[in-house]
Each structure stands twice: as C-alpha cells, then as structure tokens.
C-alpha cells in the first residue's frame, strides 16, 4: 500500500519521538504544544510552495522543525537532502547531537537509516543513505560540501552566520541553490535569527516573501493581533525592576494577558500574509510566543541585556527575532526629495556618455543605464529587469541586445553604452566570466565588491580568476562614503 498522505506536522504528530538528551519535554511530539509551528512545517510539504523563509528568535523550536522536515522526507517522500550549518564543525555537532538521537528514538526512521557501525551501512557522520535518497550535512565554510551531487531538499540553518563566501567559490546559499536546479519539485528552506539591518541574509529573504505573521486572539476581547515587545509591561519598586509582574497588554482592550493565557491564544492563532502575492512563503516569530519562555524571563533577560549595546543587540536578535540597526548618521528624505529635477525621455543635454551596471540574481538579471556629465553629474536613464535562468544563454543574449541599444540625446544624436560593469559576487560567476570574455574590446568588465576601510573605490584589475578575465575590485565602503558625504548629504550643493 502507498504511504498515507501526510503533511510535515501530521507526520511529526504520528511518528516523531523527542530525545531526552537535548529536549526538556522528551517523548511523543505534539505540534499543539506550539501551534505556530504547524503552518511553518506544512508550508514545506505544500506542493504550491517551493521556498520557505523563517526569521525567528531563539526558543521557538526551529531546530526541531528542521529535524521534522528531514524525518518527513526520509520516511514519506525520499529524496536527496542537503542540510547546511554555518560551519563544518557545527554540521558535525548537529549530526551527532540532533540527528542521531532522532533516528535512534523515532521507529519510522530507525528502519530506514542503518546503524553506522554496520559494514557498508552507507552511514557516516556527514552522509546518510536511505531507500530512495540520501542526506548530506555540510558547512557553509566548506565549498566541497556545496558543489557536488544534485539535491532536491535544501535546508539552510542560521544563514546569517554563514560566511560571505565558501572559500573562493562565492556565496554559499547561491552555490547550494544551484544544486536544486534539476528538480521541478525542489524545496528550499532558509532559517535564522537575524543580525545587523542591511547586512542580514534572512532579512533580505524575508523582504522578498509574503511576510506571514502569527495573529493570536486576546482572551478578553478576542481581538486578533501579533505579539509585540512594546505591549509588555512590568512594575518597579523605586529603581528596582520587578520582572515577575510582567504581563502583556492587549492593544485594543488594554487588559493584561498572563502566561496562563498563552496556550489558549496560541491555539486560536493563524498565520496571515501581510504581503500577499509573493511566491516565497515567509514566517516571522519571536520569543513572546514561545510556550517554553515566560514573559517574566524575557523581561529579566532584557533588563540584563540593556546594560551594553552589544548585549542589547544580541537580545534584540535572539529574543525579538529582529535585526539590529547600527547607530549613525542618516539622510533626511524630504530635502533629498526636493532636489529632484525633471528630464527625459531623451538623454539630457549635459550628458556625454552612458554606462551600465549589471547585477545577477538566481532568477533574473537587473541592469541600470546611467548618463554622465561634467563634474560626475549623473542621470538614471533606464532600469530593466530580465527574468529567466542566468544559467542559460538565452537570458544573456537578451542582456547583450540591451547593451547594444541606442539612446536618443537631446541634441538629436544617438548614444550607446560605453562601459558596462557586471557584479561577479556569487551569482553565476562562471557565466559572467564567459559573457565578459566573449566580448573583449566592447567595454564590458567584471566587478567584485570588497568591504573594509582604506579599500580604493576602484582597484587595478586582476586576471587571477577562473575566467582569466580582467576583474576589477570595488571598495564598497568607500563608495558608500562617497555617495553619502559627496552626493546625498544635506550640506552637499
């Protein structure tokens, strides 16, 4: 008989057994213990969803969710699976401390993955074989584990702790994504507590998702709302904080909600898309929802953390599941908005040449044509997005045709793009090299960003790369300083 049709949460409730050495509540798994986990897990088994993004705090059961996804596919829908941890050492720890006990204590898995001590078991610490598929565990810092066999199920845990590049191969998430390209029914899961705003991988992935939030009903007035830190209150005795008095205030009726009310609230909750229409399913949850952490414990941790900016940053990331915004100067948008000038559709009279900047993503190529005049004055002329597979020549041919377009100048002459820079930073780097090399002499260059103080805005080219093309390094921090202090700052004329 074929196996029963189960979702990930249905499989976990039926088969999963939690192990005593790492779980405070060992025994039979119950999704009802933390009902918000159901929507996240079931999105992975939804045929209509290919990618799931989970931005989270600590103490919400994310590690067990990943374990359930792995167990579901081993038992119900065998496939090649890749689990990526930030480092190879962390991958080994996850295999030993999380995966091995789960396989040992969950009968549905014990029969699928043989004991590693058995001869020819196909079971090592970083590679497990089972009927119909295999599980590979890799570190984001190890390019060898990211670029071998094709995989259908990709699970990336704590992506904000991944290095910027796997060795010299580029962005580890992009490398891993390429391994799923052969499967029409692939599943990609990115999970992480966030880090710094603007530099957080999981934040960028979340912004491109349908941004689901868990709305729970107030036990007093039934108003459904998301749980926010701003609604937590506690008493003081003079200057002494009393975290044990912490309650959550309903945003509508203002009545206090205690930890005893939390199970009823969670059971009545639902995930709501706050950005419907996006193809990626995104989920955000914070520690206020956790059935394992009380409001008092969260307040106590906050009081301790706010003593220094560094500990407060960690608390914001791990308790609220939010990015930390570094303090610094910012540009007031109103004066900047007032500096707009009308021009077009022709290239302005003050412009004398055109350049193009190109960025390559997993499912598209984006490019902007800019006109330049005296004193580095510039005008944005066109911003185009070409959707498709950058691994195929057809998309690059469309870009090539775009770069050969002519643009009408106000004087009546026509201009072509004089120079083009294409970012090679991790997305289809080899295809960029090939495109550049085939068009030598046309002013098309390969670029790579490099952070750090003192890095020149543009460094001399190097040919020490796989494509043997001229690769120019761009000092991204220097570029940002130039833009802010010489272009956008309100004191700039």
Coordinates of C-alpha atoms in Angstrom, one line a residue:
X1 CA 0.0 0.0 0.0
X2 CA 1.2 3.6 -0.7
X3 CA 2.0 5.6 2.4
X4 CA -0.7 7.8 3.8
X5 CA -0.8 11.4 2.6
X6 CA 0.7 13.4 5.5
X7 CA 1.9 16.9 6.0
X8 CA 5.2 17.5 7.8
X9 CA 3.2 18.3 11.0
X10 CA 1.0 15.3 10.5
X11 CA 4.0 13.1 10.2
X12 CA 5.6 14.6 13.3
X13 CA 2.5 14.1 15.4
X14 CA 2.2 10.5 14.2
X15 CA 5.9 9.3 14.2
X16 CA 8.3 11.8 15.8
X17 CA 9.8 11.0 19.2
X18 CA 11.8 13.7 21.1
X19 CA 15.0 12.5 22.6
X20 CA 15.8 13.1 26.3
X21 CA 19.4 14.3 26.0
X22 CA 18.5 17.6 24.3
X23 CA 14.8 18.1 24.9
X24 CA 13.2 19.4 28.1
X25 CA 10.0 17.5 27.2
X26 CA 11.0 14.1 25.8
X27 CA 8.5 11.7 24.3
X28 CA 5.9 11.9 21.7
X29 CA 5.9 15.0 19.5
X30 CA 2.8 17.3 19.8
X31 CA 2.5 20.2 17.4
X32 CA -0.3 21.5 19.6
X33 CA 2.4 22.4 22.2
X34 CA 3.5 25.3 19.9
X35 CA 0.7 25.6 17.3
X36 CA 2.6 28.3 15.3
X37 CA 5.0 25.5 14.2
X38 CA 2.2 23.8 12.1
X39 CA 2.0 26.5 9.4
X40 CA 5.8 26.6 9.0
X41 CA 6.2 22.8 8.7
X42 CA 3.2 22.3 6.4
X43 CA 4.4 25.1 4.0
X44 CA 7.4 22.8 3.3
X45 CA 5.0 19.9 2.3
X46 CA 2.7 22.2 0.3
X47 CA 3.1 21.4 -3.5
X48 CA 2.4 25.0 -4.3
X49 CA 5.3 26.4 -2.3
X50 CA 8.9 26.0 -3.4
X51 CA 10.8 28.2 -0.9
X52 CA 10.2 28.9 2.8
X53 CA 11.9 31.7 4.8
X54 CA 11.8 31.5 8.6
X55 CA 13.1 34.6 10.5
X56 CA 12.9 33.8 14.2
X57 CA 14.1 34.3 17.8
X58 CA 15.6 31.6 19.9
X59 CA 13.4 29.2 22.0
X60 CA 10.7 28.7 19.3
X61 CA 11.6 25.2 18.3
X62 CA 13.3 25.9 15.0
X63 CA 15.8 23.2 15.3
X64 CA 13.1 20.6 15.9
X65 CA 11.2 21.9 12.9
X66 CA 14.2 21.2 10.7
X67 CA 14.5 17.8 12.2
X68 CA 10.9 17.1 11.4
X69 CA 11.3 18.2 7.8
X70 CA 14.3 15.8 7.4
X71 CA 12.4 12.9 9.0
X72 CA 9.3 13.5 6.8
X73 CA 11.3 13.3 3.6
X74 CA 13.3 10.3 4.7
X75 CA 10.2 8.4 5.6
X76 CA 7.4 9.8 3.4
X77 CA 9.0 11.3 0.3
X78 CA 12.6 10.0 -0.2
X79 CA 14.8 12.5 -1.9
X80 CA 18.4 13.8 -1.9
X81 CA 18.6 16.2 1.1
X82 CA 21.3 18.7 2.0
X83 CA 21.4 20.4 5.4
X84 CA 23.8 23.3 5.7
X85 CA 25.1 24.6 9.0
X86 CA 27.3 27.8 9.4
X87 CA 30.5 25.7 9.8
X88 CA 31.5 22.1 9.2
X89 CA 32.1 21.7 12.9
X90 CA 28.5 22.8 13.6
X91 CA 27.3 20.4 11.0
X92 CA 29.1 17.5 12.7
X93 CA 27.6 18.6 16.1
X94 CA 24.1 18.7 14.6
X95 CA 24.5 15.3 13.1
X96 CA 25.8 13.8 16.4
X97 CA 23.6 15.7 18.9
X98 CA 20.3 16.1 17.0
X99 CA 20.0 13.8 14.0
X100 CA 21.4 10.6 15.5
X101 CA 19.1 10.7 18.6
X102 CA 16.1 11.4 16.4
X103 CA 16.9 8.5 14.1
X104 CA 17.5 6.2 17.2
X105 CA 14.3 7.1 19.0
X106 CA 11.9 7.5 16.1
X107 CA 10.9 4.0 14.9
X108 CA 9.9 5.2 11.4
X109 CA 13.5 6.4 10.8
X110 CA 15.4 3.7 12.6
X111 CA 14.4 1.2 10.0
X112 CA 15.4 3.5 7.1
X113 CA 18.9 4.5 8.2
X114 CA 21.2 1.7 9.2
X115 CA 23.5 1.8 12.3
X116 CA 26.8 3.4 11.3
X117 CA 28.7 0.5 12.9
X118 CA 27.3 -1.9 10.4
X119 CA 29.6 -2.7 7.5
X120 CA 28.5 -1.0 4.2
X121 CA 25.8 0.9 6.1
X122 CA 26.1 4.0 3.9
X123 CA 26.0 5.9 7.1
X124 CA 28.8 8.3 8.1
X125 CA 28.6 11.4 10.3
X126 CA 28.1 13.7 7.3
X127 CA 26.3 11.4 4.9
X128 CA 23.4 9.1 5.5
X129 CA 21.8 6.8 2.9
X130 CA 18.2 5.6 3.0
X131 CA 15.9 3.9 0.5
X132 CA 15.2 6.4 -2.3
X133 CA 17.6 9.1 -1.3
X134 CA 20.4 10.3 0.9
X135 CA 21.1 13.1 3.5
X136 CA 24.3 15.2 3.3
X137 CA 25.3 17.5 6.0
X138 CA 27.7 20.4 5.1
X139 CA 29.3 23.5 6.5
X140 CA 28.8 26.8 4.7
X141 CA 32.5 27.4 5.0
X142 CA 33.3 24.2 3.1
X143 CA 32.9 24.6 -0.7
X144 CA 33.4 20.9 -1.3
X145 CA 30.2 20.1 0.5
X146 CA 28.2 22.6 -1.5
X147 CA 29.2 21.8 -5.1
X148 CA 28.9 18.1 -5.6
X149 CA 25.8 16.0 -6.2
X150 CA 22.3 17.4 -7.1
X151 CA 19.9 17.7 -4.3
X152 CA 16.1 18.3 -4.1
X153 CA 15.6 19.3 -0.5
X154 CA 17.8 22.2 0.7
X155 CA 17.7 23.2 4.4
X156 CA 20.0 26.1 5.4
X157 CA 20.1 26.7 9.2
X158 CA 21.3 30.0 10.7
X159 CA 22.1 31.6 7.4
X160 CA 23.0 34.9 9.0
X161 CA 26.0 33.1 10.5
X162 CA 27.2 31.8 7.1
X163 CA 30.4 33.3 5.8
X164 CA 30.2 35.8 2.9
X165 CA 32.0 33.2 0.7
X166 CA 32.6 29.5 0.8
X167 CA 36.3 29.6 0.3
X168 CA 36.8 31.4 -3.0
X169 CA 33.7 29.9 -4.6
X170 CA 31.2 32.7 -3.7
X171 CA 28.0 33.0 -1.6
X172 CA 27.3 29.6 0.0
X173 CA 23.5 29.9 -0.3
X174 CA 23.8 30.6 -4.1
X175 CA 26.1 27.7 -4.5
X176 CA 23.7 25.4 -2.8
X177 CA 20.7 26.7 -4.7
X178 CA 22.3 25.7 -8.0
X179 CA 22.3 22.1 -6.8
X180 CA 18.5 22.1 -6.7
X181 CA 18.1 23.4 -10.3
X182 CA 17.4 19.9 -11.8
X183 CA 14.3 19.3 -9.6
X184 CA 11.0 20.8 -10.6
X185 CA 9.7 19.8 -7.1
X186 CA 12.6 21.2 -5.1
X187 CA 12.2 22.7 -1.6
X188 CA 14.4 25.4 -0.2
X189 CA 14.2 26.4 3.5
X190 CA 16.2 29.3 4.9
X191 CA 16.0 29.7 8.7
X192 CA 17.9 32.1 11.0
X193 CA 17.9 34.5 13.8
X194 CA 18.7 37.9 12.2
X195 CA 21.8 40.0 12.8
X196 CA 22.5 43.6 11.5
X197 CA 20.0 45.5 9.5
X198 CA 21.0 45.9 5.8
X199 CA 23.5 43.0 6.1
X200 CA 21.2 40.2 7.2
X201 CA 20.7 37.4 4.7
X202 CA 17.5 36.2 6.4
X203 CA 16.1 39.8 6.5
X204 CA 16.7 40.2 2.7
X205 CA 15.0 36.8 2.0
X206 CA 12.1 37.8 4.3
X207 CA 11.6 41.1 2.5
X208 CA 11.0 39.1 -0.7
X209 CA 8.5 36.8 0.9
X210 CA 4.7 37.1 1.6
X211 CA 5.7 38.0 5.2
X212 CA 3.3 35.9 7.3
X213 CA 2.8 36.8 10.9
X214 CA 1.0 34.8 13.6
X215 CA -2.1 36.6 14.8
X216 CA -3.5 35.4 18.2
X217 CA -6.8 36.4 19.9
X218 CA -6.9 38.3 23.1
X219 CA -8.5 36.1 25.8
X220 CA -10.6 39.1 27.0
X221 CA -11.9 40.8 23.8
X222 CA -10.9 38.3 21.1
X223 CA -9.1 40.9 19.0
X224 CA -6.5 39.1 16.9
X225 CA -3.0 40.7 17.0
X226 CA 0.6 40.0 16.7
X227 CA 2.7 39.9 19.9
X228 CA 5.0 43.0 20.2
X229 CA 7.6 43.9 22.8
X230 CA 6.1 47.4 23.1
X231 CA 3.0 45.8 24.8
X232 CA 4.9 44.1 27.6
X233 CA 4.6 45.9 31.0
X234 CA 6.0 45.3 34.4
X235 CA 6.2 47.1 37.7
X236 CA 9.0 48.9 39.6
X237 CA 9.8 49.4 43.2
X238 CA 11.7 52.6 43.1
X239 CA 14.5 51.9 40.7
X240 CA 14.2 48.2 41.1
X241 CA 12.5 46.3 38.3
X242 CA 10.0 43.6 39.2
X243 CA 10.1 41.2 36.1
X244 CA 7.9 38.7 37.9
X245 CA 5.0 41.2 37.5
X246 CA 5.2 41.2 33.7
X247 CA 2.0 41.0 31.7
X248 CA 1.1 41.6 28.0
X249 CA -1.4 44.4 27.4
X250 CA -4.0 43.8 24.6
X251 CA -3.6 46.5 22.0
X252 CA -7.4 47.0 21.9
X253 CA -8.9 46.5 25.3
X254 CA -5.8 47.1 27.3
X255 CA -6.3 44.2 29.7
X256 CA -3.4 42.2 31.0
X257 CA -2.6 38.8 29.4
X258 CA -0.6 36.4 31.5
X259 CA 1.5 33.3 30.7
X260 CA -1.5 31.2 31.7
X261 CA -3.5 32.7 28.8
X262 CA -0.8 31.8 26.3
X263 CA -1.8 28.2 25.4
X264 CA -5.4 29.4 24.6
X265 CA -4.1 32.3 22.5
X266 CA -1.6 30.1 20.5
X267 CA -4.3 27.5 19.8
X268 CA -6.6 30.2 18.3
X269 CA -3.8 31.8 16.3
X270 CA -3.4 31.9 12.5
X271 CA -0.7 32.8 10.0
X272 CA -1.7 35.9 7.9
X273 CA 0.1 37.0 4.8
X274 CA 0.9 40.7 5.2
X275 CA 2.4 40.9 1.7
X276 CA 0.2 38.6 -0.4
X277 CA 1.2 37.8 -3.9
X278 CA 4.9 36.9 -3.3
X279 CA 5.9 33.4 -4.3
X280 CA 8.1 32.8 -1.3
X281 CA 6.4 31.8 2.0
X282 CA 7.9 33.9 4.8
X283 CA 7.3 33.4 8.6
X284 CA 8.3 35.6 11.5
X285 CA 8.0 34.6 15.1
X286 CA 9.5 36.0 18.3
X287 CA 10.1 34.7 21.8
X288 CA 6.9 36.2 23.2
X289 CA 5.0 33.3 21.5
X290 CA 7.2 30.6 23.0
X291 CA 5.4 28.2 25.4
X292 CA 8.8 27.5 27.0
X293 CA 9.7 31.1 28.0
X294 CA 7.6 33.2 30.3
X295 CA 7.1 37.0 30.0
X296 CA 9.0 37.4 33.2
X297 CA 12.0 35.6 31.9
X298 CA 12.0 37.7 28.7
X299 CA 11.8 40.9 30.8
X300 CA 14.6 39.7 33.1
X301 CA 16.8 39.0 30.1
X302 CA 16.1 42.4 28.7
X303 CA 17.0 44.2 31.9
X304 CA 20.3 42.4 32.0
X305 CA 21.0 42.9 28.3
X306 CA 20.3 46.6 28.1
X307 CA 23.5 47.4 30.1
X308 CA 25.6 47.5 27.0
X309 CA 24.9 48.0 23.3
X310 CA 26.5 44.7 22.4
X311 CA 24.4 42.6 24.8
X312 CA 21.2 44.5 23.8
X313 CA 22.0 43.8 20.2
X314 CA 22.1 40.1 21.0
X315 CA 18.8 40.3 22.9
X316 CA 17.1 42.1 20.0
X317 CA 18.3 39.4 17.6
X318 CA 17.6 36.3 19.7
X319 CA 14.6 37.3 21.7
X320 CA 12.7 39.5 19.3
X321 CA 13.9 37.9 16.1
X322 CA 14.6 41.4 14.7
X323 CA 17.6 43.0 13.0
X324 CA 19.8 45.4 14.9
X325 CA 20.2 48.9 13.4
X326 CA 23.6 50.4 14.0
X327 CA 23.6 54.0 15.2
X328 CA 24.9 56.5 12.7
X329 CA 24.1 59.5 10.5
X330 CA 21.1 59.3 8.1
X331 CA 19.8 61.4 5.3
X332 CA 16.6 63.3 5.7
X333 CA 14.4 62.2 2.9
X334 CA 12.4 65.5 2.4
X335 CA 15.4 67.8 1.4
X336 CA 16.7 65.0 -0.8
X337 CA 13.2 64.6 -2.4
X338 CA 13.1 68.3 -3.1
X339 CA 16.3 68.2 -5.1
X340 CA 14.6 66.3 -7.9
X341 CA 15.0 67.7 -11.5
X342 CA 12.7 66.9 -14.5
X343 CA 14.4 65.4 -17.6
X344 CA 13.8 62.9 -20.4
X345 CA 12.7 60.9 -22.2
X346 CA 15.8 61.9 -24.2
X347 CA 19.3 61.7 -22.6
X348 CA 19.8 65.2 -21.0
X349 CA 21.9 67.8 -22.9
X350 CA 24.5 67.9 -20.1
X351 CA 25.3 64.1 -20.5
X352 CA 28.1 63.0 -22.8
X353 CA 28.3 59.2 -22.2
X354 CA 26.4 56.2 -20.9
X355 CA 27.4 53.4 -18.6
X356 CA 25.5 50.3 -17.4
X357 CA 25.7 48.4 -14.1
X358 CA 24.5 44.8 -14.1
X359 CA 23.5 42.6 -11.1
X360 CA 22.9 38.8 -11.5
X361 CA 20.4 37.1 -9.2
X362 CA 19.1 33.5 -9.1
X363 CA 16.1 34.1 -11.4
X364 CA 16.9 37.3 -13.2
X365 CA 19.4 39.9 -14.4
X366 CA 18.9 43.6 -13.3
X367 CA 20.7 46.5 -15.0
X368 CA 20.7 50.3 -14.9
X369 CA 21.8 52.6 -17.7
X370 CA 23.2 55.9 -16.3
X371 CA 24.2 59.1 -18.2
X372 CA 27.2 61.0 -17.1
X373 CA 28.2 64.7 -17.5
X374 CA 30.8 67.1 -16.2
X375 CA 31.7 67.0 -12.5
X376 CA 30.4 63.4 -12.3
X377 CA 26.8 64.7 -12.6
X378 CA 24.6 61.7 -13.5
X379 CA 21.1 60.8 -14.6
X380 CA 19.3 57.5 -14.3
X381 CA 18.1 56.7 -17.8
X382 CA 16.6 53.2 -17.6
X383 CA 16.3 50.4 -15.1
X384 CA 15.4 47.0 -16.6
X385 CA 14.8 43.5 -15.2
X386 CA 15.2 40.4 -17.4
X387 CA 13.6 37.4 -15.8
X388 CA 14.9 34.0 -16.6
X389 CA 17.6 31.4 -15.8
X390 CA 21.1 33.0 -15.7
X391 CA 22.5 29.5 -16.3
X392 CA 21.1 29.6 -19.9
X393 CA 22.4 31.5 -22.9
X394 CA 19.0 33.0 -23.8
X395 CA 19.0 35.4 -20.9
X396 CA 22.5 36.6 -21.6
X397 CA 21.6 37.2 -25.2
X398 CA 18.8 39.5 -24.1
X399 CA 21.2 41.4 -22.0
X400 CA 23.7 41.6 -24.9
X401 CA 21.0 43.1 -27.1
X402 CA 20.1 45.6 -24.4
X403 CA 23.7 46.8 -24.2
X404 CA 23.8 47.4 -27.9
X405 CA 20.7 49.7 -27.9
X406 CA 21.0 53.3 -29.0
X407 CA 19.6 56.2 -26.9
X408 CA 18.4 59.5 -28.3
X409 CA 20.2 62.6 -26.9
X410 CA 18.5 66.0 -26.6
X411 CA 21.0 67.3 -29.3
X412 CA 19.5 64.8 -31.7
X413 CA 22.5 62.4 -31.8
X414 CA 22.3 58.8 -30.6
X415 CA 24.5 57.3 -27.8
X416 CA 25.4 53.7 -27.0
X417 CA 26.5 52.3 -23.6
X418 CA 30.3 53.0 -23.5
X419 CA 31.2 50.8 -20.5
X420 CA 29.4 48.0 -18.5
X421 CA 30.3 46.6 -15.1
X422 CA 28.8 43.2 -14.1
X423 CA 28.9 42.0 -10.5
X424 CA 30.5 38.6 -10.0
X425 CA 29.8 38.3 -6.3
X426 CA 28.5 34.8 -6.0
X427 CA 25.6 34.5 -8.5
X428 CA 26.5 32.6 -11.6
X429 CA 30.1 33.8 -11.5
X430 CA 31.3 31.5 -14.3
X431 CA 28.6 32.7 -16.7
X432 CA 29.6 36.3 -16.0
X433 CA 33.2 35.5 -16.8
X434 CA 32.2 33.8 -20.0
X435 CA 30.0 36.7 -21.1
X436 CA 32.8 39.2 -20.4
X437 CA 35.5 37.1 -22.1
X438 CA 33.4 36.7 -25.3
X439 CA 33.0 40.4 -25.6
X440 CA 36.6 41.7 -25.2
X441 CA 37.0 45.1 -26.6
X442 CA 33.4 46.2 -26.0
X443 CA 34.0 47.9 -22.6
X444 CA 32.3 45.1 -20.6
X445 CA 34.1 44.4 -17.3
X446 CA 33.8 42.0 -14.4
X447 CA 33.5 43.6 -10.9
X448 CA 33.7 42.3 -7.4
X449 CA 32.9 44.2 -4.2
X450 CA 35.3 44.3 -1.2
X451 CA 34.5 45.8 2.1
X452 CA 36.9 47.4 4.6
X453 CA 38.4 50.8 5.4
X454 CA 41.0 52.1 3.0
X455 CA 40.0 49.9 0.1
X456 CA 40.2 52.2 -3.1
X457 CA 36.9 52.9 -4.8
X458 CA 38.3 51.1 -7.9
X459 CA 41.4 48.9 -7.7
X460 CA 43.6 47.8 -10.6
X461 CA 42.3 44.7 -12.4
X462 CA 43.5 41.2 -11.8
X463 CA 43.3 38.1 -14.0
X464 CA 43.8 35.7 -11.1
X465 CA 40.3 34.1 -11.6
X466 CA 38.8 31.1 -13.2
X467 CA 37.7 33.0 -16.3
X468 CA 41.1 34.7 -16.7
X469 CA 39.3 38.0 -17.4
X470 CA 40.0 41.5 -16.1
X471 CA 38.4 41.6 -12.7
X472 CA 38.1 45.0 -11.0
X473 CA 37.7 45.3 -7.2
X474 CA 35.2 47.9 -6.0
X475 CA 35.7 49.4 -2.5
X476 CA 32.0 49.2 -1.3
X477 CA 32.6 51.1 2.0
X478 CA 34.5 53.9 0.1
X479 CA 31.7 54.0 -2.4
X480 CA 29.0 54.4 0.3
X481 CA 31.0 57.2 2.0
X482 CA 31.4 59.0 -1.4
X483 CA 27.6 58.7 -2.0
X484 CA 26.7 60.0 1.4
X485 CA 29.2 62.8 2.0
X486 CA 29.6 64.0 -1.6
X487 CA 26.2 63.2 -3.1
X488 CA 23.3 62.7 -0.6
X489 CA 24.3 64.7 2.5
X490 CA 22.1 67.8 3.0
X491 CA 25.2 70.0 3.1
X492 CA 26.0 69.0 -0.4
X493 CA 25.2 71.6 -3.0

